Short mmCIF file of C-alpha atoms (C1' of nucleotides) in Angstrom, two decimals:
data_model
loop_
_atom_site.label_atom_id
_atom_site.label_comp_id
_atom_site.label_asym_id
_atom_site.label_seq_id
_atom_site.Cartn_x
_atom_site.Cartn_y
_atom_site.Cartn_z
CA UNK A 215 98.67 24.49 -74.64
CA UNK A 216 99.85 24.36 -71.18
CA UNK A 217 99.92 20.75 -71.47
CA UNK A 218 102.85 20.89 -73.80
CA UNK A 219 104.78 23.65 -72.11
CA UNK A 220 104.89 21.37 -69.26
CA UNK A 221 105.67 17.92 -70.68
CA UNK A 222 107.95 19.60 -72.18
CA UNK A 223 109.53 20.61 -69.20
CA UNK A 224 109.45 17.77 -67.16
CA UNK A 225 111.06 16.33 -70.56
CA UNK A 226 113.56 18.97 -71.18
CA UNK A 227 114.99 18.52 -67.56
CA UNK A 228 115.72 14.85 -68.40
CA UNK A 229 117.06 15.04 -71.72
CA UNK A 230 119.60 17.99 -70.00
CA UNK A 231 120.55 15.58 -67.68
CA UNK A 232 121.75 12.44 -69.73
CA UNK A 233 123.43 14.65 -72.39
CA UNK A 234 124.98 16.45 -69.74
CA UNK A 235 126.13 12.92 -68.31
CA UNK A 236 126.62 11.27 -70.82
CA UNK A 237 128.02 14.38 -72.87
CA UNK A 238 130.51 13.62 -76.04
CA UNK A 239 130.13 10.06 -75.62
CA UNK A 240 126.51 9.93 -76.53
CA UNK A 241 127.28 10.38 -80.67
CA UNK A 242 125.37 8.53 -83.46
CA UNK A 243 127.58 5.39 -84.74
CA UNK A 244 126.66 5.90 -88.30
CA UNK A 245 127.27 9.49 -88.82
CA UNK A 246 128.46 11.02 -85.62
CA UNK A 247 125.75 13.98 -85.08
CA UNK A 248 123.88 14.09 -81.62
CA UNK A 249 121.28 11.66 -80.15
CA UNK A 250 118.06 13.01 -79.29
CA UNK A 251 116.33 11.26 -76.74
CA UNK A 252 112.55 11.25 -77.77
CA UNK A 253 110.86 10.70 -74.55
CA UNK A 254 107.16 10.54 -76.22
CA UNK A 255 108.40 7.34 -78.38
CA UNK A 256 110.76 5.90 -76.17
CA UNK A 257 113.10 6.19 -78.75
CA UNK A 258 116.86 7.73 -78.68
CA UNK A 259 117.41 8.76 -82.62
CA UNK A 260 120.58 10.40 -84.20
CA UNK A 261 119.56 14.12 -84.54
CA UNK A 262 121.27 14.15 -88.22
CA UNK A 263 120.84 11.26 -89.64
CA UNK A 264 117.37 9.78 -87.94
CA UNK A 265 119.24 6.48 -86.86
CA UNK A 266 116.85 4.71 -83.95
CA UNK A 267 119.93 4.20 -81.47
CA UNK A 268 117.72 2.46 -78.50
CA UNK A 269 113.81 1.79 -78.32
CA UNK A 270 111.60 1.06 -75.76
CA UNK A 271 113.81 2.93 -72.62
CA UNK A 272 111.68 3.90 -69.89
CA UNK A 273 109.71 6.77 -69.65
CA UNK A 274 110.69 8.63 -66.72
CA UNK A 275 108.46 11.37 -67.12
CA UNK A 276 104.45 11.68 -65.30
CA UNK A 277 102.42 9.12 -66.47
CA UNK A 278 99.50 11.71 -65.80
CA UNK A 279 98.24 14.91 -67.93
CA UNK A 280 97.96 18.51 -66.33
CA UNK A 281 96.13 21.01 -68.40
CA UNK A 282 96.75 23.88 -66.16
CA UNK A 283 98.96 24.64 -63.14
CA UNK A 284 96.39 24.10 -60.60
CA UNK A 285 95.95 20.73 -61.95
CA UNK A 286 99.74 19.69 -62.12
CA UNK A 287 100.13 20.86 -58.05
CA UNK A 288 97.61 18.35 -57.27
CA UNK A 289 98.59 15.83 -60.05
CA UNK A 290 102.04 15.98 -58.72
CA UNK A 291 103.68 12.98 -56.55
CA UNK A 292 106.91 14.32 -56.55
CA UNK A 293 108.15 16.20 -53.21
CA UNK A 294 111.03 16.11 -50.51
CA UNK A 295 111.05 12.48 -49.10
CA UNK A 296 108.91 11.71 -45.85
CA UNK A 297 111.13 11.02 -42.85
CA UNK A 298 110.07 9.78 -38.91
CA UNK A 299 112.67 11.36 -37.27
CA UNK A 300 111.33 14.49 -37.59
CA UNK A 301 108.47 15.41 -35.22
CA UNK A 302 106.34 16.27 -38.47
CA UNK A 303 107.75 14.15 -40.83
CA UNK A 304 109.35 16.93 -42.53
CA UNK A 305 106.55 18.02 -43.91
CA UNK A 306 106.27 21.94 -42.95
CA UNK A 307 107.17 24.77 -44.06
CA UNK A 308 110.92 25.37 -43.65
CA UNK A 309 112.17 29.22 -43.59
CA UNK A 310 115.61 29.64 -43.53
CA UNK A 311 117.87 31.60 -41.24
CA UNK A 312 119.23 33.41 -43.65
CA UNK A 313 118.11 37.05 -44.98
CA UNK A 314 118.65 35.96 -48.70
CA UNK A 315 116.57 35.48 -51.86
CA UNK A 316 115.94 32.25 -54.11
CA UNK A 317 118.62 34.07 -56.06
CA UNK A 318 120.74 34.50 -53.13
CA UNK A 319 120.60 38.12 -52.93
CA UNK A 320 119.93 39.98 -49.96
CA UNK A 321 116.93 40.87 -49.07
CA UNK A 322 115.47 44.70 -48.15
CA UNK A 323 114.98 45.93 -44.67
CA UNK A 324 111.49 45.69 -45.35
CA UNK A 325 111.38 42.18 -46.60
CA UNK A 326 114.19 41.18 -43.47
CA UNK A 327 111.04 42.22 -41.24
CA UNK A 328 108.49 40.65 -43.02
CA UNK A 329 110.82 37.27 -43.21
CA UNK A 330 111.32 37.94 -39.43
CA UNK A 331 107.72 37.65 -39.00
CA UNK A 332 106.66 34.84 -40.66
CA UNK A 333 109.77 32.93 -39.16
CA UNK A 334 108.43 33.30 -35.38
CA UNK A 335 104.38 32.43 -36.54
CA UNK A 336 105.80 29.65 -38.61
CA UNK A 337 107.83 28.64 -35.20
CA UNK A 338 104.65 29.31 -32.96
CA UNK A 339 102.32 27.30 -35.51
CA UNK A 340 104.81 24.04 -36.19
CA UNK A 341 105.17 23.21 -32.37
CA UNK A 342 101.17 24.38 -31.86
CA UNK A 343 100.44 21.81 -29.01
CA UNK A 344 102.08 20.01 -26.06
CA UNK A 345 102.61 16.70 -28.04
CA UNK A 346 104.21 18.29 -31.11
CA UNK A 347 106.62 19.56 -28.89
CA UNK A 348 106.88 17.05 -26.90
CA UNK A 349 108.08 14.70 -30.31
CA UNK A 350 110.28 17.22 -30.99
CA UNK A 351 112.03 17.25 -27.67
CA UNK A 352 112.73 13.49 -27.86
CA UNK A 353 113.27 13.04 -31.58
CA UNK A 354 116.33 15.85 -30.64
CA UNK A 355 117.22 13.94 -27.88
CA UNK A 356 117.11 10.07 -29.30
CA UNK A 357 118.94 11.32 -32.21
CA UNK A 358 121.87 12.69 -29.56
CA UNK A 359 121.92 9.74 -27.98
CA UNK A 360 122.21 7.75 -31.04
CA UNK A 361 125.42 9.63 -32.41
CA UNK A 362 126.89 9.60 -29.14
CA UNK A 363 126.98 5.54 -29.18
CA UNK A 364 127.30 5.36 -32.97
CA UNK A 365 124.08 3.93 -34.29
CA UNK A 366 122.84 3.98 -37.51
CA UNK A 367 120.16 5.85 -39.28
CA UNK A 368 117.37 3.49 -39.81
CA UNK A 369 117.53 2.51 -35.61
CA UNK A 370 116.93 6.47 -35.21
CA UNK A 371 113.89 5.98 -37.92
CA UNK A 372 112.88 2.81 -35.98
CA UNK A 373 113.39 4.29 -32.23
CA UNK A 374 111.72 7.38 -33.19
CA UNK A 375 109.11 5.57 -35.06
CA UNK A 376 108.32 3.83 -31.61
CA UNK A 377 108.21 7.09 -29.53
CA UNK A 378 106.10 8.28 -31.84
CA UNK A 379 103.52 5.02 -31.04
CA UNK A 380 104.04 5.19 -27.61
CA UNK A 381 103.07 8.59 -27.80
CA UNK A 382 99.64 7.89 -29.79
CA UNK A 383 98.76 5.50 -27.29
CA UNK A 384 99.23 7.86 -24.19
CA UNK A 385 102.26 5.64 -22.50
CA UNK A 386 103.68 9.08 -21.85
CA UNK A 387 101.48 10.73 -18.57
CA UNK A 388 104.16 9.37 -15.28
CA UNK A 389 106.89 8.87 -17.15
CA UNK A 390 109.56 11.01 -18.31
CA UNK A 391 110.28 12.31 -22.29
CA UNK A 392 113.96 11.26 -21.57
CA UNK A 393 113.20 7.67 -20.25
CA UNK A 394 110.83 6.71 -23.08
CA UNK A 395 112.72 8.46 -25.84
CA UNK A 396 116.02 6.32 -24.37
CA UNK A 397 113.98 3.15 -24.34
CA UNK A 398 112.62 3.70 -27.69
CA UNK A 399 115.99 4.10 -28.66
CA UNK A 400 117.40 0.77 -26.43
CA UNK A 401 114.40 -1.21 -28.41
CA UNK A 402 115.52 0.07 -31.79
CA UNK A 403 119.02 -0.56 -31.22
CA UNK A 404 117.94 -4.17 -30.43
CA UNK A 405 115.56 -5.09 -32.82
CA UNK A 406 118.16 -4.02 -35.60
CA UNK A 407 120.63 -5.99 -34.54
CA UNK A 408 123.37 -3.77 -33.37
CA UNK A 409 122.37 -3.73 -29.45
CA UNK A 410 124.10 -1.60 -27.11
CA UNK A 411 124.05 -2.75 -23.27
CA UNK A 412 122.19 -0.98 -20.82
CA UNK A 413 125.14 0.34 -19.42
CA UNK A 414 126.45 1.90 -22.70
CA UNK A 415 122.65 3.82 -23.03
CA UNK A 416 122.42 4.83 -20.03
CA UNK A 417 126.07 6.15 -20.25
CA UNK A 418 124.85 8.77 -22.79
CA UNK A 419 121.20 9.11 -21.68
CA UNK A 420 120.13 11.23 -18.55
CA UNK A 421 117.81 9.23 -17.26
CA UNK A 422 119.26 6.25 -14.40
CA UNK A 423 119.36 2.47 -15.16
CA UNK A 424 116.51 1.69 -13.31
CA UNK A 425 113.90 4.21 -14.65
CA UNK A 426 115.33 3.12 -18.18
CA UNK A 427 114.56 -0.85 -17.76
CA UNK A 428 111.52 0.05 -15.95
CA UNK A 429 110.05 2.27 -19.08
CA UNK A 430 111.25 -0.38 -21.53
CA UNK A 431 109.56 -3.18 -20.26
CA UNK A 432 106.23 -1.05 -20.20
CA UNK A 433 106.84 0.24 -23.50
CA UNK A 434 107.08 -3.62 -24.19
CA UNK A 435 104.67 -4.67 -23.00
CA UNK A 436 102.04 -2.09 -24.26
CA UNK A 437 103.03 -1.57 -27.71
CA UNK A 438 103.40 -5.26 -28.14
CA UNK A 439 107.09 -5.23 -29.30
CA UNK A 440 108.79 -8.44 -29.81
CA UNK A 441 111.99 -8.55 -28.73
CA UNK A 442 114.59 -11.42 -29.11
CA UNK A 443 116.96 -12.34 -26.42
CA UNK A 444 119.65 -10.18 -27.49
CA UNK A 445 122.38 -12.55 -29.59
CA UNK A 446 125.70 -12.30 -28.81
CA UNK A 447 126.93 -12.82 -31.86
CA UNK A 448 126.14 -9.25 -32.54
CA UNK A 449 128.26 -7.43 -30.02
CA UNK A 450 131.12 -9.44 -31.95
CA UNK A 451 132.12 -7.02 -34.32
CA UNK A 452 132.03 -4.49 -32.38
CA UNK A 453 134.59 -5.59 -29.71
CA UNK A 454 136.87 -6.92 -32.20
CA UNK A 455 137.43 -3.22 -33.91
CA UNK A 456 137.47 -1.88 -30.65
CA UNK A 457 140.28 -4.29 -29.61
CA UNK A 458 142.14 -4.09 -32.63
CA UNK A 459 141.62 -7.68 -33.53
CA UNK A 460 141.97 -9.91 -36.75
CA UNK A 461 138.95 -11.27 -38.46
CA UNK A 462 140.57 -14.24 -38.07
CA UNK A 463 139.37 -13.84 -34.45
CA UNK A 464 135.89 -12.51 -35.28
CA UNK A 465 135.84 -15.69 -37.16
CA UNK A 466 136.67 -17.84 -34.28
CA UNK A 467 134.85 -16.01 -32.08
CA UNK A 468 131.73 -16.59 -33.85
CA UNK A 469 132.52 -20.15 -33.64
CA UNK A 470 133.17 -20.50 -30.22
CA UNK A 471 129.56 -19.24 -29.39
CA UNK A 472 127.98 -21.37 -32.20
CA UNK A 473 129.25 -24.77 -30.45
CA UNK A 474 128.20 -23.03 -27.24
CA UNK A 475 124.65 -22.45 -28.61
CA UNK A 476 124.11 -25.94 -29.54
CA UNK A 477 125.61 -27.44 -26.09
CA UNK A 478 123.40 -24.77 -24.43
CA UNK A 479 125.44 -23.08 -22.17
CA UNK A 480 123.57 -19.59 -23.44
CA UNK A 481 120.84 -19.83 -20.94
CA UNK A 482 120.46 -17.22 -17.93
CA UNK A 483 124.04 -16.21 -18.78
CA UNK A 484 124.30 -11.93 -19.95
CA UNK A 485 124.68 -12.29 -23.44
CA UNK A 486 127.18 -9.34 -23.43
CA UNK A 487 129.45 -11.59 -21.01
CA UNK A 488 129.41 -14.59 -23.19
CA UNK A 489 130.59 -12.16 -26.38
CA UNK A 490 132.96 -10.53 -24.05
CA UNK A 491 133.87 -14.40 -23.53
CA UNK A 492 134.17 -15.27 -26.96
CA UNK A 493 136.35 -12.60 -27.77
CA UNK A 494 138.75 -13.30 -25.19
CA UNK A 495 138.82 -16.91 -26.46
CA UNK A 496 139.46 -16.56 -30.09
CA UNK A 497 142.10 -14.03 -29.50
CA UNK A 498 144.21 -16.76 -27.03
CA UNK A 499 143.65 -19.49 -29.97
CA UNK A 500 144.65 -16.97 -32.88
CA UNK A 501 147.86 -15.91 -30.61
CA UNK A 502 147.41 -12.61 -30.46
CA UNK A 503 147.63 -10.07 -27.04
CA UNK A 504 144.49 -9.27 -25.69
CA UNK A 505 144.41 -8.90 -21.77
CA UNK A 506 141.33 -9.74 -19.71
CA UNK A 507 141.24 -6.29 -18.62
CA UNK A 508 141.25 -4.76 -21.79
CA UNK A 509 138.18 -7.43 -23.00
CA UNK A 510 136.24 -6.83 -19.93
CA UNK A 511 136.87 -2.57 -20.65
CA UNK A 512 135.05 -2.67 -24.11
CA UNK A 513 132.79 -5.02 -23.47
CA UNK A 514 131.79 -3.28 -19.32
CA UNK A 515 131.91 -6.51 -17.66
CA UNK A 516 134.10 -8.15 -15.33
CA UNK A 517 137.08 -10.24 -15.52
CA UNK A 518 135.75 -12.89 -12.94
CA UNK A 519 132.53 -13.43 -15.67
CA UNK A 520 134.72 -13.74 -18.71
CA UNK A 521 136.98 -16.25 -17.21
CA UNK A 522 133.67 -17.94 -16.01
CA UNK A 523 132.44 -17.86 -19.52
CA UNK A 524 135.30 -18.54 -21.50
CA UNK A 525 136.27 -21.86 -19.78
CA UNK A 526 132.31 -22.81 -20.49
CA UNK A 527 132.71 -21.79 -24.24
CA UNK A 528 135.99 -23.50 -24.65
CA UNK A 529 134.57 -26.59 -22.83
CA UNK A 530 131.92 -26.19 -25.30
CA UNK A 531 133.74 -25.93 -28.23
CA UNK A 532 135.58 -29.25 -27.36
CA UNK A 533 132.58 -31.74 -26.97
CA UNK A 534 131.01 -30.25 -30.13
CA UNK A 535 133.78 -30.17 -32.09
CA UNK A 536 136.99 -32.20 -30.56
CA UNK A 537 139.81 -31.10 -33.03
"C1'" DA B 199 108.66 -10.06 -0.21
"C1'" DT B 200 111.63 -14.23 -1.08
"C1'" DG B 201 114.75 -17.52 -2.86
"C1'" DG B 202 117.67 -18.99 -6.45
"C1'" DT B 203 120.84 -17.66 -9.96
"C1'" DT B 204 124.27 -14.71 -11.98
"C1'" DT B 205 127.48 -10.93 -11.70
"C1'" DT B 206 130.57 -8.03 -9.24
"C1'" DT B 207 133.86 -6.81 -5.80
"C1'" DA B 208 137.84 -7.75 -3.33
"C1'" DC B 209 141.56 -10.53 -2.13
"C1'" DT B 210 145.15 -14.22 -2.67
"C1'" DG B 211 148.63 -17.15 -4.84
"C1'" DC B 212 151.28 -18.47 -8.91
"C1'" DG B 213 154.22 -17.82 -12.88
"C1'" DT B 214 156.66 -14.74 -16.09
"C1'" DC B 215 158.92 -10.78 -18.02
"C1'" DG C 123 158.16 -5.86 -8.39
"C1'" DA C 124 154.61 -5.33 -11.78
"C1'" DC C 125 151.59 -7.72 -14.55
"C1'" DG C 126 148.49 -11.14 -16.33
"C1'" DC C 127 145.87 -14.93 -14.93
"C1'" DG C 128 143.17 -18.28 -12.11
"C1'" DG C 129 140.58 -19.20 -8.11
"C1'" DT C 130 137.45 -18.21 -4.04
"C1'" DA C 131 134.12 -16.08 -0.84
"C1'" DA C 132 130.96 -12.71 0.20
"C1'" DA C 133 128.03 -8.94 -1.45
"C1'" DA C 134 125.05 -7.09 -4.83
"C1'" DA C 135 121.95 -7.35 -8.64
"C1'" DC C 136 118.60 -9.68 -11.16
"C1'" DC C 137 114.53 -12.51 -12.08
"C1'" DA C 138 110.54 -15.32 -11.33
"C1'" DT C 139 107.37 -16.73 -8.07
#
DNA sequence: ATGGTTTTTACTGCGTC
DNA sequence: GACGCGGTAAAAACCAT
């Protein structure tokens, strides 16, 4: 019995859905009258007529049985989504702030108290030990620091993902929450492709330069993490909006240090200054105003290395490619 | 710790608006 | 005269040994 009541349901809440979607649209071509959607034959049939609209859809429903409630909790695979950048994944209990009712009603003075209560325990019990607090003290603070410079989601996931390692392995004891937390977050940033200089992290973070590269080479080194020579190519796109430029110029810009690549003038030189470079460079051959100054602002470098660099890349460009 | 390389700082001269 | 640009020398920072 309870097995129908809750196929039923799980099929109910679909079939609510599309007709709700779908609505008026969704009317039998032969005689007009409503389509049914009969989840247990895969079938969508006119609800006058009997018409077989579509067959073989896909059954979105459990592909289990329950036979009692129990059984359907544990059956279940459904639930909020899993995330790293919370220190428990966002799996614990949640109570929220405010005094209402799944209803949305207010609650009595009594219940107030008793909601009161179970807030603080649930508070006490979700950062129990030092490391669960600890997580949650950097996962706050990477995720800060990662607004402030504008990075994506999934280098949070992946920066937190790497605290959360270099926590397991006990990199932690001599070093500070803030340094790792900012080189997790300096790793992430690179590994995804949208690398921020030192400079720019330790702009936001709290922690000085030279704590920061000393944590993220240990980090490094222990967990194993490969990281690339940061590409310039990638701090491209980012100048350009900055600078108001044209894609025209990302364009050449892109080129410049592709001809530089293969004449291999990268080597030893900052990557950020060769971008920096580039930029410069594909703005003078597109003709439009871009100062050295305002390059060298954006990109934090100085004038003297992207004159350096951007008589290299055009020197480049012109064996590799002599237009 | 040291030496070699790269980047930065600071300063100067030239041409243009 | 201010500004953008190019060059240079010395100092500082960085990296590998």
């Amino acid at each position: 019995m309870t097995d129908t009541t809750i196929r039923t349901y799980e099929g109910e809440t679909e079939e609510e859905k599309t007709t709700e979607q779908a609505g008026e649209k969704e009317q039998c071509p032969e005689c007009g009258g409503r389509l049914i959607s009969d989840t247990e034959h895969a079938e969508t049939v006119c609800d006058d007529c009997g018409l077989v609209v579509e067959e073989d859809e896909i059954d979105r429903g459990p592909e289990w049985r329950a036979f009692d409630a129990a059984e359907k909790d544990e059956k279940s695979r459904v639930g909020a989504p899993t995330t790293k950048m919370m220190h428990d994944q966002g799996l614990s209990t949640n109570i929220g702030w405010q005094d209402k009712d799944a209803y949305g009603r207010a609650l009595s003075s009594r219940q107030r108290q008793k909601m009161q209560r179970l807030r603080t325990w649930n508070e006490r019990f979700r950062t129990r030990d030092s490391k669960e607090r600890n997580l949650k003290q950097a996962l706050g603070e990477i995720d800060r620091m990662a607004s402030a410079l504008g990075l994506p989601e999934n280098v949070r996931e992946t920066a937190s993902v790497i605290y959360r390692r270099a926590l397991e392995e006990d990199l932690l004891p001599g070093r500070s929450i803030e340094g790792v937390a900012t080189a997790s977050l300096y790793a992430a940033a690179r590994q995804a492709g949208t690398p921020r200089s030192l400079d720019e992290i330790s702009a936001v973070s709290r922690v000085e330069k030279m704590e920061l590269t000393r944590t993220y080479r240990y980090i490094i080194r222990e967990l194993g993490l490969e990281v690339k020579p940061a590409d310039p190519e990638h701090y491209v796109p980012r100048f350009v909006s900055d600078l108001d430029l044209s894609d025209e110029t990302e364009r050449m810009a892109r080129e410049l240090l592709e001809s530089a690549r293969q004449e291999g003038v990268h080597s030893g030189k900052s990557p950020v200054g060769l971008a920096a470079a580039a930029v410069y460079a594909a703005a003078l051959l597109t003709n439009e105003k871009v100062t050295q100054n305002d390059v060298s602002e954006v990109a934090s470098i100085s004038e003297v290395t992207i004159r350096n660099r951007y008589k290299e890349l055009l020197e480049a460009s012109d064996t590799a490619a002599p237009a």
